[in-house]
Coordinates of C-alpha atoms in Angstrom, one line a residue:
M133 CA 149.5 108.0 73.9
V134 CA 145.7 108.2 74.1
K135 CA 144.4 106.2 71.1
N136 CA 140.9 107.7 71.0
P137 CA 140.1 110.8 73.1
K138 CA 136.4 110.4 72.2
N139 CA 136.2 107.1 74.1
I140 CA 137.8 108.6 77.2
I141 CA 135.4 111.6 77.1
G142 CA 132.5 109.3 76.7
V143 CA 133.5 107.1 79.6
L144 CA 134.1 110.2 81.9
L145 CA 130.7 111.6 80.8
A146 CA 128.9 108.3 81.6
I147 CA 130.6 108.1 85.0
S148 CA 129.6 111.7 85.8
L149 CA 126.0 111.0 84.7
F150 CA 125.8 107.9 86.8
G151 CA 127.1 109.8 89.9
I152 CA 124.5 112.5 89.3
V153 CA 121.7 109.9 89.1
I154 CA 122.9 108.2 92.3
W155 CA 123.0 111.6 94.1
L156 CA 119.5 112.5 93.0
A157 CA 118.1 109.1 94.0
Q158 CA 119.1 109.6 97.7
P159 CA 116.3 110.3 100.1
S160 CA 115.9 113.8 101.4
P161 CA 116.7 114.5 105.0
T162 CA 113.0 114.9 105.6
D163 CA 112.3 111.4 104.2
Q164 CA 115.1 110.0 106.4
Q165 CA 113.6 111.7 109.5
A166 CA 110.2 110.3 108.7
N167 CA 111.7 106.8 108.5
I168 CA 113.4 107.3 111.9
N169 CA 110.2 108.5 113.4
A170 CA 108.2 105.6 112.0
N171 CA 110.7 103.2 113.6
L172 CA 110.6 104.9 117.0
A173 CA 106.8 104.4 117.5
P174 CA 105.6 101.4 115.4
D175 CA 102.7 100.8 117.7
T176 CA 101.1 104.2 117.2
V177 CA 99.6 105.8 114.1
G178 CA 98.1 109.2 114.7
A179 CA 95.7 108.8 117.6
L180 CA 95.5 105.0 117.4
V181 CA 97.5 103.1 120.0
L182 CA 97.9 99.3 120.5
E183 CA 98.5 98.1 124.0
E184 CA 100.9 95.6 122.5
K185 CA 102.2 95.8 118.9
S186 CA 103.2 92.1 118.5
F187 CA 102.7 88.7 120.0
D188 CA 104.8 85.5 119.8
F189 CA 102.9 82.3 120.2
G190 CA 106.1 80.4 120.8
S191 CA 106.2 76.8 119.6
I192 CA 102.8 75.6 118.2
S193 CA 101.6 72.4 116.7
M194 CA 99.9 72.0 113.4
A195 CA 97.9 69.1 114.9
K196 CA 96.4 71.3 117.7
G197 CA 94.8 73.7 115.3
K198 CA 94.4 77.5 115.2
V199 CA 95.8 79.8 117.8
R200 CA 94.5 83.3 118.5
H201 CA 95.4 86.4 120.4
Q202 CA 93.4 89.6 121.2
F203 CA 95.0 93.1 120.7
Q204 CA 93.5 96.1 122.4
L205 CA 93.2 99.2 120.1
K206 CA 92.4 102.6 121.5
N207 CA 91.7 106.0 120.0
L208 CA 93.6 108.5 122.3
S209 CA 92.5 111.6 120.5
S210 CA 89.6 113.9 121.1
D211 CA 88.4 113.3 117.5
P212 CA 86.8 110.3 115.9
V213 CA 89.1 108.0 113.9
V214 CA 87.7 105.6 111.2
I215 CA 89.1 102.1 110.8
E216 CA 88.6 101.8 107.0
R217 CA 89.8 98.3 106.2
I218 CA 91.5 95.3 107.9
T219 CA 93.8 93.0 105.9
T220 CA 96.4 90.4 106.6
S221 CA 99.7 89.5 105.0
C222 CA 98.8 85.8 104.5
M223 CA 95.7 83.6 103.9
C224 CA 96.6 81.6 107.1
T225 CA 95.9 84.7 109.2
L226 CA 92.4 86.2 109.9
A227 CA 91.5 89.3 112.0
T228 CA 88.1 90.1 113.6
F229 CA 87.0 93.6 114.8
T230 CA 85.0 93.5 118.0
R231 CA 83.3 96.4 119.7
N232 CA 81.0 96.0 122.8
G233 CA 80.7 92.2 122.1
E234 CA 79.7 92.6 118.5
S235 CA 82.1 91.3 115.9
M236 CA 82.8 92.1 112.3
G237 CA 84.9 89.8 110.1
P238 CA 86.9 87.8 109.8
F239 CA 89.1 89.7 107.4
G240 CA 92.0 88.1 105.5
M241 CA 94.5 88.5 102.8
P242 CA 93.6 90.6 99.7
G243 CA 93.1 88.3 96.7
H244 CA 91.9 85.4 98.8
G245 CA 88.2 86.4 98.9
A246 CA 86.5 89.8 99.4
V247 CA 88.1 92.2 101.9
P248 CA 85.4 94.8 102.2
K249 CA 85.8 98.2 103.9
I250 CA 84.4 98.2 107.4
N251 CA 84.4 102.0 108.0
Q252 CA 84.0 101.7 111.8
T253 CA 84.4 105.0 113.6
L254 CA 86.2 104.9 117.0
A255 CA 85.0 107.8 119.2
A256 CA 87.5 109.7 121.4
N257 CA 89.1 107.3 123.9
E258 CA 87.1 104.4 122.6
E259 CA 88.7 101.0 122.8
V260 CA 88.0 97.9 120.6
V261 CA 89.5 94.5 120.2
I262 CA 91.3 93.1 117.2
D263 CA 91.2 89.3 117.5
V264 CA 93.9 87.6 115.4
A265 CA 93.7 83.9 114.5
F266 CA 96.6 82.0 112.9
D267 CA 96.1 78.5 111.3
P268 CA 99.4 76.6 111.4
A269 CA 98.1 73.9 109.1
A270 CA 97.1 76.3 106.3
H271 CA 100.3 75.8 104.4
G272 CA 100.5 72.0 104.9
P273 CA 103.7 70.1 105.7
S274 CA 105.8 72.8 104.1
G275 CA 104.6 75.3 106.6
V276 CA 106.9 74.2 109.5
G277 CA 109.4 76.6 111.0
R278 CA 109.4 80.2 112.0
I279 CA 106.6 82.4 110.7
E280 CA 105.8 86.1 111.0
R281 CA 102.5 87.6 109.9
I282 CA 101.1 91.1 109.9
V283 CA 97.5 92.5 110.2
F284 CA 97.1 95.9 108.6
L285 CA 94.6 98.4 110.0
E286 CA 93.9 101.1 107.4
N287 CA 92.6 104.2 109.0
S288 CA 91.7 107.8 108.5
V289 CA 94.6 109.3 110.4
G290 CA 97.7 108.0 108.6
N291 CA 99.7 105.0 107.5
P292 CA 98.2 101.6 108.3
L293 CA 98.8 100.4 111.8
E294 CA 100.5 97.0 111.9
I295 CA 99.9 94.2 114.3
K296 CA 102.5 91.5 114.2
I297 CA 102.3 87.9 115.2
S298 CA 105.0 85.2 115.1
A299 CA 105.4 81.5 116.0
T300 CA 107.5 78.5 115.4
V301 CA 105.3 75.9 113.7
E302 CA 105.9 72.2 114.4
P303 CA 104.2 69.2 112.8

């Protein structure tokens, strides 16, 4: 009672090809393990360690101006590590690199001004400060509510290290 066997064969072939494409697109077990490992230690990249990986400012007022928090970054290895570049996820957030009282920056979001490479080498066991400033008024009246921002530390030992800040912005 099949009216056109070519149509049925075509549909079965298309379904089979679709299944093969889905199967091939799945991540390998190695990729899955890498994702699990990345989620287990988000505050460490190679030899770089943050004393705290995130900070919540709580409720902050636009009218009171910028808020800031300092993050301690340490190279735990016996080898030097280079901080190549510092960027932020939004123009309302700036980060400054400070070593022995001398600061470089502030560094912001790519596309909102120059974000040069800093290429600062951290010696073994050296500790520096990353000062993160958030301007709650940067987005104007539409910027109220919960925010989450990220500072990215590109380095010579692996994936960028992420520093996360959050707050609830009020007028």
